[in-house]
Amino acid sequence: MQGFSTRAIHAGQEPDPITGAVTTSIHTSSTYAQDGVGGTRGGYEYSRSANPTRTTLQECLAALEDGRHARAFGSGMGATDTLLRVLLKPGDHIVIPHDAYGGTFRLIDKVLSGWGVEHTPVDLSDVEALRAAIRPETKVVWTETPTNPLLGIADIAALAGVARDAGASLVVDNTFASPYLQTPLALGADVVVHSTTKYVGGHSDVVGGAIVTNDDDLAAALSFAQNSTGSVPGPFDAWLTLRGVKTLAVRMERHCDNAERVAEMLAGHPAVEKVLYPGLPDHPGHEVAAKQMRRFGGMVSFQTAGGRDAALQVCSNTQLFTLAESLGGIESLIEHPGQMTHASTAGSMLEVPDNLVRLSVGIEDAEDLIEDLRAALDTLG
Ligand SMILES: *Cc1c(COP(=O)(O)O)cnc(C)c1O
């Protein structure tokens, strides 16, 4: 198999056979001429069903996740919803991480529950806890690793074994790691989901999602479901994502370099009570992360010693770290999960500590990022 960056730049992306154009074209046509009824020229009829720019993105994403099939969606939530509607029926049960992405929790807790799907939040860093939560109706085990925003680590190969014994599908939301750092299908997962809005796109300029699997029947069911429900990305969005993904490896290396240095500074600062970063040797998931990830990622969370008010103050005192939701872009972001990304979990089992701050460490110069954070923390006295 070719190396990661070679695949990112070339998989599915041959120069155009007619014009020689080296970059993928943005095919805006909604419909395609047919040579006689039912006689398509390149397999394209209508752009909801399939679009050439989207196909190129899908081939590239499948290659990066070591998967046979990828489907690109209009958002990560569009991908998640379509996948869950294919995998679950009323009466089924799903196990989710106890600190699942807020939007995934909301979809399962507020939308799918009304449709008769039950869920159990579990700390999936504990394989025995998963085994205990499995019921005869459990059809899906949903996991994220590292988790958001607590950066917990789940052992993908171990969870895959439990899910397989139970006849359930293991889905890994690989958004935080990106395929450069971790390829869950190779570890036994059945399906990988991405919010390509984050590291895959990488420039905070496009919203998108993807599903990757080796299962031919599931891929066909996803195509049918996507065409039926319509959660497709536009061709311009597919092209922007493709443009972003070509540099994923170089960006991730820099995200990881910077995050390691930021985590180290935070760990030594008196205004910080605890740093959550799987790259730190005292992180409870460090060994598992070292086994299944190439490096430890660009997300760092920490808890302030001065409680919620200190956390809120740090979030408004940084200059370079922009106070904003989302993650995975080239620019550094800071946020307060309790009142921002994870506000929908308030009062539930998934509620996050109120002194928690989450950083998406960008690819600026590490010295500048460290100076900015240190200055914001120093004001806490
Ligand atoms: C952002 C995100 C999603 C949702 O993706 P959208 O593109 O915003 O719809 C799902 N999972 C994780 C881990 C995310 O960070």
mmCIF file of C-alpha atoms and ligand atoms in Angstrom:
data_model
loop_
_atom_site.group_PDB
_atom_site.id
_atom_site.type_symbol
_atom_site.label_atom_id
_atom_site.label_comp_id
_atom_site.label_asym_id
_atom_site.label_seq_id
_atom_site.Cartn_x
_atom_site.Cartn_y
_atom_site.Cartn_z
ATOM 1 C CA MET A 1 0.000 0.000 0.000
ATOM 2 C CA GLN A 2 1.249 3.512 -0.790
ATOM 3 C CA GLY A 3 2.089 5.900 2.037
ATOM 4 C CA PHE A 4 -0.557 8.095 3.615
ATOM 5 C CA SER A 5 0.289 11.385 1.891
ATOM 6 C CA THR A 6 0.644 9.704 -1.504
ATOM 7 C CA ARG A 7 -2.872 8.338 -1.099
ATOM 8 C CA ALA A 8 -4.176 11.711 0.165
ATOM 9 C CA ILE A 9 -2.844 13.465 -2.924
ATOM 10 C CA HIS A 10 -3.489 10.801 -5.574
ATOM 11 C CA ALA A 11 -6.223 8.323 -4.556
ATOM 12 C CA GLY A 12 -9.160 8.756 -6.924
ATOM 13 C CA GLN A 13 -7.481 11.871 -8.325
ATOM 14 C CA GLU A 14 -6.122 11.091 -11.792
ATOM 15 C CA PRO A 15 -5.607 14.054 -14.148
ATOM 16 C CA ASP A 16 -8.751 14.646 -16.227
ATOM 17 C CA PRO A 17 -8.544 12.319 -19.281
ATOM 18 C CA ILE A 18 -9.888 14.968 -21.696
ATOM 19 C CA THR A 19 -8.346 18.266 -20.541
ATOM 20 C CA GLY A 20 -5.395 17.028 -18.496
ATOM 21 C CA ALA A 21 -6.491 19.193 -15.551
ATOM 22 C CA VAL A 22 -4.386 18.071 -12.600
ATOM 23 C CA THR A 23 -6.848 19.054 -9.880
ATOM 24 C CA THR A 24 -10.325 17.599 -9.585
ATOM 25 C CA SER A 25 -13.025 19.638 -11.303
ATOM 26 C CA ILE A 26 -16.069 21.015 -9.505
ATOM 27 C CA HIS A 27 -18.953 19.360 -11.345
ATOM 28 C CA THR A 28 -21.901 21.657 -10.751
ATOM 29 C CA SER A 29 -24.364 19.979 -13.118
ATOM 30 C CA SER A 30 -27.441 18.688 -11.299
ATOM 31 C CA THR A 31 -28.352 16.332 -14.149
ATOM 32 C CA TYR A 32 -26.550 14.248 -16.807
ATOM 33 C CA ALA A 33 -27.331 13.535 -20.471
ATOM 34 C CA GLN A 34 -28.219 9.925 -21.214
ATOM 35 C CA ASP A 35 -27.521 8.001 -24.435
ATOM 36 C CA GLY A 36 -30.947 6.435 -24.706
ATOM 37 C CA VAL A 37 -33.252 5.702 -21.777
ATOM 38 C CA GLY A 38 -31.228 4.281 -18.895
ATOM 39 C CA GLY A 39 -27.939 4.681 -20.794
ATOM 40 C CA THR A 40 -25.710 6.815 -18.589
ATOM 41 C CA ARG A 41 -22.224 7.767 -19.843
ATOM 42 C CA GLY A 42 -20.254 7.621 -16.613
ATOM 43 C CA GLY A 43 -22.828 6.202 -14.201
ATOM 44 C CA TYR A 44 -24.222 9.654 -13.375
ATOM 45 C CA GLU A 45 -27.900 10.618 -13.676
ATOM 46 C CA TYR A 46 -28.691 13.178 -11.012
ATOM 47 C CA SER A 47 -26.391 14.810 -8.439
ATOM 48 C CA ARG A 48 -28.293 13.781 -5.325
ATOM 49 C CA SER A 49 -27.659 10.137 -6.254
ATOM 50 C CA ALA A 50 -24.042 10.657 -7.318
ATOM 51 C CA ASN A 51 -21.735 13.474 -8.411
ATOM 52 C CA PRO A 52 -18.220 13.135 -9.900
ATOM 53 C CA THR A 53 -16.530 15.574 -7.472
ATOM 54 C CA ARG A 54 -18.146 13.738 -4.559
ATOM 55 C CA THR A 55 -17.048 10.380 -5.993
ATOM 56 C CA THR A 56 -13.436 11.573 -6.059
ATOM 57 C CA LEU A 57 -13.635 12.680 -2.427
ATOM 58 C CA GLN A 58 -15.171 9.333 -1.465
ATOM 59 C CA GLU A 59 -12.428 7.348 -3.199
ATOM 60 C CA CYS A 60 -9.785 9.410 -1.435
ATOM 61 C CA LEU A 61 -11.398 9.048 2.019
ATOM 62 C CA ALA A 62 -11.836 5.277 1.570
ATOM 63 C CA ALA A 63 -8.140 4.975 0.684
ATOM 64 C CA LEU A 64 -7.104 6.997 3.756
ATOM 65 C CA GLU A 65 -9.156 4.842 6.150
ATOM 66 C CA ASP A 66 -8.010 1.573 4.498
ATOM 67 C CA GLY A 67 -11.649 0.945 3.623
ATOM 68 C CA ARG A 68 -13.418 -0.289 0.489
ATOM 69 C CA HIS A 69 -16.300 2.189 0.506
ATOM 70 C CA ALA A 70 -16.777 5.791 1.589
ATOM 71 C CA ARG A 71 -19.888 7.982 1.399
ATOM 72 C CA ALA A 72 -19.591 11.753 1.789
ATOM 73 C CA PHE A 73 -22.386 13.731 3.483
ATOM 74 C CA GLY A 74 -23.507 17.320 3.934
ATOM 75 C CA SER A 75 -22.365 17.267 7.590
ATOM 76 C CA GLY A 76 -21.052 14.912 10.252
ATOM 77 C CA MET A 77 -24.532 14.802 11.770
ATOM 78 C CA GLY A 78 -26.023 13.981 8.357
ATOM 79 C CA ALA A 79 -23.618 11.032 8.144
ATOM 80 C CA THR A 80 -24.428 9.953 11.720
ATOM 81 C CA ASP A 81 -28.196 10.172 11.224
ATOM 82 C CA THR A 82 -28.126 8.267 7.948
ATOM 83 C CA LEU A 83 -25.903 5.545 9.412
ATOM 84 C CA LEU A 84 -28.013 5.104 12.551
ATOM 85 C CA ARG A 85 -31.215 4.908 10.536
ATOM 86 C CA VAL A 86 -29.658 2.118 8.489
ATOM 87 C CA LEU A 87 -28.231 0.202 11.473
ATOM 88 C CA LEU A 88 -31.130 0.649 13.961
ATOM 89 C CA LYS A 89 -34.839 -0.108 13.970
ATOM 90 C CA PRO A 90 -37.465 0.764 16.620
ATOM 91 C CA GLY A 91 -36.897 -1.497 19.648
ATOM 92 C CA ASP A 92 -33.136 -1.665 19.141
ATOM 93 C CA HIS A 93 -30.558 -0.487 21.664
ATOM 94 C CA ILE A 94 -27.314 1.466 21.204
ATOM 95 C CA VAL A 95 -24.402 1.922 23.609
ATOM 96 C CA ILE A 96 -22.822 5.390 23.447
ATOM 97 C CA PRO A 97 -19.801 6.942 25.173
ATOM 98 C CA HIS A 98 -20.596 8.734 28.443
ATOM 99 C CA ASP A 99 -18.931 11.824 26.983
ATOM 100 C CA ALA A 100 -20.174 11.483 23.407
ATOM 101 C CA TYR A 101 -20.041 14.478 21.063
ATOM 102 C CA GLY A 102 -22.944 16.693 22.169
ATOM 103 C CA GLY A 103 -24.692 16.642 18.795
ATOM 104 C CA THR A 104 -24.520 12.845 18.582
ATOM 105 C CA PHE A 105 -25.983 12.574 22.083
ATOM 106 C CA ARG A 106 -28.757 15.032 21.188
ATOM 107 C CA LEU A 107 -29.643 13.082 18.032
ATOM 108 C CA ILE A 108 -29.841 9.803 19.943
ATOM 109 C CA ASP A 109 -31.458 11.217 23.102
ATOM 110 C CA LYS A 110 -33.966 13.601 21.514
ATOM 111 C CA VAL A 111 -34.653 12.314 17.991
ATOM 112 C CA LEU A 112 -34.019 8.549 17.869
ATOM 113 C CA SER A 113 -35.553 8.004 21.327
ATOM 114 C CA GLY A 114 -38.879 9.274 19.979
ATOM 115 C CA TRP A 115 -38.542 6.626 17.296
ATOM 116 C CA GLY A 116 -38.219 3.831 19.906
ATOM 117 C CA VAL A 117 -34.428 3.404 20.043
ATOM 118 C CA GLU A 118 -32.998 3.060 23.555
ATOM 119 C CA HIS A 119 -29.484 4.063 24.544
ATOM 120 C CA THR A 120 -27.070 3.533 27.438
ATOM 121 C CA PRO A 121 -24.158 5.916 28.055
ATOM 122 C CA VAL A 122 -21.064 3.984 29.167
ATOM 123 C CA ASP A 123 -17.468 4.875 30.000
ATOM 124 C CA LEU A 124 -15.979 3.004 27.051
ATOM 125 C CA SER A 125 -12.436 3.229 28.370
ATOM 126 C CA ASP A 126 -13.695 0.297 30.492
ATOM 127 C CA VAL A 127 -14.286 -2.798 28.318
ATOM 128 C CA GLU A 128 -16.066 -4.633 31.152
ATOM 129 C CA ALA A 129 -18.542 -1.730 31.450
ATOM 130 C CA LEU A 130 -19.425 -2.259 27.786
ATOM 131 C CA ARG A 131 -19.915 -5.992 28.318
ATOM 132 C CA ALA A 132 -22.281 -5.229 31.218
ATOM 133 C CA ALA A 133 -24.317 -2.751 29.147
ATOM 134 C CA ILE A 134 -24.927 -5.122 26.214
ATOM 135 C CA ARG A 135 -28.536 -6.334 25.876
ATOM 136 C CA PRO A 136 -30.085 -8.824 23.449
ATOM 137 C CA GLU A 137 -31.391 -5.783 21.477
ATOM 138 C CA THR A 138 -28.000 -4.046 21.296
ATOM 139 C CA LYS A 139 -27.260 -3.512 17.604
ATOM 140 C CA VAL A 140 -24.675 -0.740 17.722
ATOM 141 C CA VAL A 141 -21.744 0.193 19.933
ATOM 142 C CA TRP A 142 -20.821 3.797 19.156
ATOM 143 C CA THR A 143 -17.434 5.021 20.238
ATOM 144 C CA GLU A 144 -15.206 8.059 19.948
ATOM 145 C CA THR A 145 -11.534 7.950 20.792
ATOM 146 C CA PRO A 146 -10.103 10.308 21.876
ATOM 147 C CA THR A 147 -13.419 11.489 23.314
ATOM 148 C CA ASN A 148 -14.772 15.000 23.263
ATOM 149 C CA PRO A 149 -14.128 17.007 25.415
ATOM 150 C CA LEU A 150 -12.583 14.756 28.121
ATOM 151 C CA LEU A 151 -10.042 13.087 25.786
ATOM 152 C CA GLY A 152 -10.683 9.617 27.159
ATOM 153 C CA ILE A 153 -9.244 6.689 25.203
ATOM 154 C CA ALA A 154 -11.174 3.561 24.214
ATOM 155 C CA ASP A 155 -9.361 0.378 23.150
ATOM 156 C CA ILE A 156 -10.824 -0.121 19.668
ATOM 157 C CA ALA A 157 -9.621 -3.717 19.200
ATOM 158 C CA ALA A 158 -11.001 -4.749 22.612
ATOM 159 C CA LEU A 159 -14.387 -3.066 22.000
ATOM 160 C CA ALA A 160 -14.557 -4.711 18.557
ATOM 161 C CA GLY A 161 -14.207 -8.123 20.207
ATOM 162 C CA VAL A 162 -17.087 -7.464 22.640
ATOM 163 C CA ALA A 163 -19.301 -5.999 19.899
ATOM 164 C CA ARG A 164 -18.613 -8.958 17.604
ATOM 165 C CA ASP A 165 -19.527 -11.487 20.348
ATOM 166 C CA ALA A 166 -22.788 -9.575 20.874
ATOM 167 C CA GLY A 167 -23.647 -9.429 17.169
ATOM 168 C CA ALA A 168 -23.499 -5.615 17.269
ATOM 169 C CA SER A 169 -21.680 -3.247 14.898
ATOM 170 C CA LEU A 170 -18.806 -1.202 16.297
ATOM 171 C CA VAL A 171 -18.872 2.351 14.913
ATOM 172 C CA VAL A 172 -15.892 4.634 15.590
ATOM 173 C CA ASP A 173 -16.305 8.395 15.233
ATOM 174 C CA ASN A 174 -12.714 9.068 14.134
ATOM 175 C CA THR A 175 -13.072 12.855 13.908
ATOM 176 C CA PHE A 176 -10.623 13.689 16.727
ATOM 177 C CA ALA A 177 -7.821 11.415 15.535
ATOM 178 C CA SER A 178 -8.294 11.738 11.763
ATOM 179 C CA PRO A 179 -7.256 8.811 9.540
ATOM 180 C CA TYR A 180 -3.639 9.968 9.730
ATOM 181 C CA LEU A 181 -3.391 9.143 13.423
ATOM 182 C CA GLN A 182 -5.715 6.130 13.640
ATOM 183 C CA THR A 183 -7.439 3.681 11.262
ATOM 184 C CA PRO A 184 -10.212 1.895 13.199
ATOM 185 C CA LEU A 185 -11.224 -0.545 10.422
ATOM 186 C CA ALA A 186 -7.767 -2.125 10.644
ATOM 187 C CA LEU A 187 -8.356 -2.558 14.400
ATOM 188 C CA GLY A 188 -11.634 -4.443 13.888
ATOM 189 C CA ALA A 189 -14.252 -1.669 13.772
ATOM 190 C CA ASP A 190 -17.129 -2.161 11.326
ATOM 191 C CA VAL A 191 -17.720 1.470 10.413
ATOM 192 C CA VAL A 192 -15.838 4.775 10.676
ATOM 193 C CA VAL A 193 -17.642 8.120 10.839
ATOM 194 C CA HIS A 194 -16.113 11.558 10.346
ATOM 195 C CA SER A 195 -17.086 15.131 10.701
ATOM 196 C CA THR A 196 -14.866 16.203 7.792
ATOM 197 C CA THR A 197 -15.592 19.754 9.013
ATOM 198 C CA LYS A 198 -12.727 19.230 11.447
ATOM 199 C CA TYR A 199 -9.233 17.850 10.687
ATOM 200 C CA VAL A 200 -10.027 16.286 7.303
ATOM 201 C CA GLY A 201 -11.136 19.621 5.794
ATOM 202 C CA GLY A 202 -8.815 21.353 8.214
ATOM 203 C CA HIS A 203 -9.365 25.026 7.355
ATOM 204 C CA SER A 204 -12.668 25.868 9.100
ATOM 205 C CA ASP A 205 -14.210 26.740 5.744
ATOM 206 C CA VAL A 206 -16.537 23.821 4.967
ATOM 207 C CA VAL A 207 -19.023 21.569 6.810
ATOM 208 C CA GLY A 208 -19.154 17.896 5.838
ATOM 209 C CA GLY A 209 -19.281 14.296 6.988
ATOM 210 C CA ALA A 210 -18.272 10.838 5.843
ATOM 211 C CA ILE A 211 -18.831 7.140 6.511
ATOM 212 C CA VAL A 212 -16.240 4.483 5.615
ATOM 213 C CA THR A 213 -16.726 0.702 5.730
ATOM 214 C CA ASN A 214 -15.506 -2.558 4.198
ATOM 215 C CA ASP A 215 -19.033 -4.017 4.271
ATOM 216 C CA ASP A 216 -20.458 -4.141 0.716
ATOM 217 C CA ASP A 217 -24.068 -4.593 1.880
ATOM 218 C CA LEU A 218 -23.824 -1.704 4.322
ATOM 219 C CA ALA A 219 -22.337 0.525 1.614
ATOM 220 C CA ALA A 220 -25.242 -0.284 -0.700
ATOM 221 C CA ALA A 221 -27.754 0.387 2.096
ATOM 222 C CA LEU A 222 -26.057 3.721 2.820
ATOM 223 C CA SER A 223 -26.266 4.761 -0.824
ATOM 224 C CA PHE A 224 -29.958 3.896 -0.850
ATOM 225 C CA ALA A 225 -30.581 5.752 2.436
ATOM 226 C CA GLN A 226 -28.588 8.801 1.375
ATOM 227 C CA ASN A 227 -30.382 9.025 -1.940
ATOM 228 C CA SER A 228 -33.706 8.605 -0.119
ATOM 229 C CA THR A 229 -33.072 11.190 2.601
ATOM 230 C CA GLY A 230 -30.856 13.602 0.654
ATOM 231 C CA SER A 231 -28.051 14.529 3.064
ATOM 232 C CA VAL A 232 -25.503 15.151 0.310
ATOM 233 C CA PRO A 233 -22.590 17.610 0.149
ATOM 234 C CA GLY A 234 -22.560 20.091 -2.727
ATOM 235 C CA PRO A 235 -19.779 19.718 -5.306
ATOM 236 C CA PHE A 236 -17.999 22.874 -4.097
ATOM 237 C CA ASP A 237 -17.997 21.508 -0.526
ATOM 238 C CA ALA A 238 -16.667 18.156 -1.750
ATOM 239 C CA TRP A 239 -13.888 19.960 -3.633
ATOM 240 C CA LEU A 240 -12.898 22.118 -0.646
ATOM 241 C CA THR A 241 -12.719 19.026 1.558
ATOM 242 C CA LEU A 242 -10.585 17.275 -1.041
ATOM 243 C CA ARG A 243 -8.301 20.293 -1.218
ATOM 244 C CA GLY A 244 -7.951 20.245 2.558
ATOM 245 C CA VAL A 245 -7.307 16.545 2.957
ATOM 246 C CA LYS A 246 -4.250 16.570 0.689
ATOM 247 C CA THR A 247 -2.223 18.246 3.480
ATOM 248 C CA LEU A 248 -3.672 16.209 6.356
ATOM 249 C CA ALA A 249 -0.406 14.459 7.257
ATOM 250 C CA VAL A 250 1.723 17.619 7.438
ATOM 251 C CA ARG A 251 -0.984 19.470 9.343
ATOM 252 C CA MET A 252 -1.467 16.645 11.855
ATOM 253 C CA GLU A 253 2.265 16.404 12.561
ATOM 254 C CA ARG A 254 2.314 20.104 13.378
ATOM 255 C CA HIS A 255 -0.947 19.931 15.403
ATOM 256 C CA CYS A 256 0.632 17.127 17.461
ATOM 257 C CA ASP A 257 3.967 18.964 17.936
ATOM 258 C CA ASN A 258 2.157 22.073 19.165
ATOM 259 C CA ALA A 259 -0.343 20.202 21.363
ATOM 260 C CA GLU A 260 2.469 18.323 23.113
ATOM 261 C CA ARG A 261 4.212 21.569 23.960
ATOM 262 C CA VAL A 262 1.000 23.270 25.097
ATOM 263 C CA ALA A 263 0.096 20.287 27.309
ATOM 264 C CA GLU A 264 3.558 20.360 28.869
ATOM 265 C CA MET A 265 3.282 24.086 29.679
ATOM 266 C CA LEU A 266 -0.219 23.678 31.135
ATOM 267 C CA ALA A 267 0.876 20.735 33.302
ATOM 268 C CA GLY A 268 3.437 23.007 34.974
ATOM 269 C CA HIS A 269 1.178 26.045 35.491
ATOM 270 C CA PRO A 270 -0.170 26.682 39.027
ATOM 271 C CA ALA A 271 -3.578 27.938 37.755
ATOM 272 C CA VAL A 272 -4.204 24.534 36.113
ATOM 273 C CA GLU A 273 -5.621 21.724 38.238
ATOM 274 C CA LYS A 274 -5.459 18.943 35.655
ATOM 275 C CA VAL A 275 -4.448 18.503 32.001
ATOM 276 C CA LEU A 276 -6.301 15.978 29.851
ATOM 277 C CA TYR A 277 -4.060 14.902 26.953
ATOM 278 C CA PRO A 278 -3.455 11.269 25.956
ATOM 279 C CA GLY A 279 0.179 12.072 25.150
ATOM 280 C CA LEU A 280 0.969 12.687 28.817
ATOM 281 C CA PRO A 281 2.447 9.531 30.415
ATOM 282 C CA ASP A 282 0.103 9.846 33.435
ATOM 283 C CA HIS A 283 -3.054 9.909 31.257
ATOM 284 C CA PRO A 284 -5.030 6.708 32.052
ATOM 285 C CA GLY A 285 -5.373 5.901 28.337
ATOM 286 C CA HIS A 286 -1.774 6.684 27.400
ATOM 287 C CA GLU A 287 -0.695 3.096 26.719
ATOM 288 C CA VAL A 288 -3.745 2.204 24.660
ATOM 289 C CA ALA A 289 -3.406 5.465 22.707
ATOM 290 C CA ALA A 290 0.281 4.726 22.050
ATOM 291 C CA LYS A 291 -0.718 1.274 20.745
ATOM 292 C CA GLN A 292 -3.491 2.345 18.372
ATOM 293 C CA MET A 293 -2.534 5.913 17.368
ATOM 294 C CA ARG A 294 0.455 7.205 15.407
ATOM 295 C CA ARG A 295 0.630 10.277 17.704
ATOM 296 C CA PHE A 296 -1.703 11.844 20.274
ATOM 297 C CA GLY A 297 -3.565 14.542 18.377
ATOM 298 C CA GLY A 298 -4.141 18.276 18.503
ATOM 299 C CA MET A 299 -6.883 18.481 21.153
ATOM 300 C CA VAL A 300 -5.980 19.385 24.734
ATOM 301 C CA SER A 301 -8.436 19.959 27.597
ATOM 302 C CA PHE A 302 -7.672 21.212 31.078
ATOM 303 C CA GLN A 303 -9.425 22.020 34.329
ATOM 304 C CA THR A 304 -8.682 25.311 36.040
ATOM 305 C CA ALA A 305 -7.790 25.408 39.731
ATOM 306 C CA GLY A 306 -10.136 28.361 40.307
ATOM 307 C CA GLY A 307 -13.342 26.584 39.224
ATOM 308 C CA ARG A 308 -15.871 27.733 36.633
ATOM 309 C CA ASP A 309 -15.164 31.460 36.846
ATOM 310 C CA ALA A 310 -11.453 30.907 36.203
ATOM 311 C CA ALA A 311 -12.284 28.678 33.218
ATOM 312 C CA LEU A 312 -14.590 31.326 31.752
ATOM 313 C CA GLN A 313 -11.966 34.022 32.339
ATOM 314 C CA VAL A 314 -9.227 32.081 30.516
ATOM 315 C CA CYS A 315 -11.587 31.598 27.571
ATOM 316 C CA SER A 316 -12.105 35.358 27.248
ATOM 317 C CA ASN A 317 -8.501 36.376 27.969
ATOM 318 C CA THR A 318 -6.607 34.734 25.116
ATOM 319 C CA GLN A 319 -5.716 36.763 22.025
ATOM 320 C CA LEU A 320 -4.459 34.169 19.541
ATOM 321 C CA PHE A 321 -6.724 31.320 20.644
ATOM 322 C CA THR A 322 -10.099 32.428 19.288
ATOM 323 C CA LEU A 323 -13.143 31.785 21.470
ATOM 324 C CA ALA A 324 -15.210 29.567 19.195
ATOM 325 C CA GLU A 325 -16.861 26.164 18.818
ATOM 326 C CA SER A 326 -15.565 23.519 16.413
ATOM 327 C CA LEU A 327 -12.005 22.209 16.115
ATOM 328 C CA GLY A 328 -9.433 20.734 13.799
ATOM 329 C CA GLY A 329 -8.648 23.837 11.747
ATOM 330 C CA ILE A 330 -5.258 25.431 11.208
ATOM 331 C CA GLU A 331 -6.109 28.221 13.682
ATOM 332 C CA SER A 332 -6.140 27.666 17.440
ATOM 333 C CA LEU A 333 -9.510 27.769 19.222
ATOM 334 C CA ILE A 334 -10.537 27.831 22.872
ATOM 335 C CA GLU A 335 -13.945 27.094 24.378
ATOM 336 C CA HIS A 336 -15.886 26.275 27.540
ATOM 337 C CA PRO A 337 -17.624 22.932 26.799
ATOM 338 C CA GLY A 338 -20.097 23.264 29.695
ATOM 339 C CA GLN A 339 -21.648 26.400 28.242
ATOM 340 C CA MET A 340 -20.828 25.925 24.547
ATOM 341 C CA THR A 341 -20.346 22.631 22.667
ATOM 342 C CA HIS A 342 -21.707 20.454 25.466
ATOM 343 C CA ALA A 343 -24.479 22.700 26.846
ATOM 344 C CA SER A 344 -27.049 20.144 25.602
ATOM 345 C CA THR A 345 -25.657 17.564 28.059
ATOM 346 C CA ALA A 346 -26.465 19.686 31.170
ATOM 347 C CA GLY A 347 -28.298 17.666 33.811
ATOM 348 C CA SER A 348 -27.630 14.367 32.013
ATOM 349 C CA MET A 349 -25.083 11.623 32.699
ATOM 350 C CA LEU A 350 -22.925 13.274 30.043
ATOM 351 C CA GLU A 351 -22.609 16.623 31.842
ATOM 352 C CA VAL A 352 -19.000 17.879 31.776
ATOM 353 C CA PRO A 353 -17.057 19.583 34.635
ATOM 354 C CA ASP A 354 -17.728 23.337 34.733
ATOM 355 C CA ASN A 355 -14.022 24.216 35.203
ATOM 356 C CA LEU A 356 -13.143 22.499 31.920
ATOM 357 C CA VAL A 357 -11.528 24.377 29.014
ATOM 358 C CA ARG A 358 -11.028 22.735 25.621
ATOM 359 C CA LEU A 359 -8.312 23.754 23.172
ATOM 360 C CA SER A 360 -8.060 22.940 19.512
ATOM 361 C CA VAL A 361 -4.354 23.587 19.074
ATOM 362 C CA GLY A 362 -3.667 24.975 15.618
ATOM 363 C CA ILE A 363 -0.544 25.027 13.484
ATOM 364 C CA GLU A 364 0.709 28.527 14.337
ATOM 365 C CA ASP A 365 4.164 28.870 15.964
ATOM 366 C CA ALA A 366 4.211 26.977 19.253
ATOM 367 C CA GLU A 367 6.016 29.783 21.108
ATOM 368 C CA ASP A 368 3.235 32.246 20.301
ATOM 369 C CA LEU A 369 0.517 29.821 21.394
ATOM 370 C CA ILE A 370 2.266 29.064 24.666
ATOM 371 C CA GLU A 371 2.851 32.759 25.379
ATOM 372 C CA ASP A 372 -0.819 33.532 24.730
ATOM 373 C CA LEU A 373 -2.096 30.817 27.067
ATOM 374 C CA ARG A 374 0.448 31.571 29.745
ATOM 375 C CA ALA A 375 -0.536 35.250 29.738
ATOM 376 C CA ALA A 376 -4.237 34.360 30.034
ATOM 377 C CA LEU A 377 -3.538 31.958 32.910
ATOM 378 C CA ASP A 378 -1.223 34.368 34.711
ATOM 379 C CA THR A 379 -4.093 36.885 35.074
ATOM 380 C CA LEU A 380 -5.886 34.376 37.330
ATOM 381 C CA GLY A 381 -3.316 35.068 40.068
HETATM 382 C C1 LIG B 1 -18.275 18.149 14.911
HETATM 383 C C2 LIG B 1 -18.420 16.725 15.282
HETATM 384 C C3 LIG B 1 -19.494 15.957 14.816
HETATM 385 C C4 LIG B 1 -20.609 16.556 13.978
HETATM 386 O O1 LIG B 1 -20.178 16.966 12.739
HETATM 387 P P1 LIG B 1 -20.798 18.217 11.917
HETATM 388 O O2 LIG B 1 -19.955 18.253 10.707
HETATM 389 O O3 LIG B 1 -20.685 19.423 12.787
HETATM 390 O O4 LIG B 1 -22.224 17.892 11.638
HETATM 391 C C5 LIG B 1 -19.534 14.618 15.165
HETATM 392 N N1 LIG B 1 -18.588 14.059 15.944
HETATM 393 C C6 LIG B 1 -17.541 14.767 16.427
HETATM 394 C C7 LIG B 1 -16.534 14.094 17.285
HETATM 395 C C8 LIG B 1 -17.430 16.118 16.123
HETATM 396 O O5 LIG B 1 -16.404 16.821 16.610
#
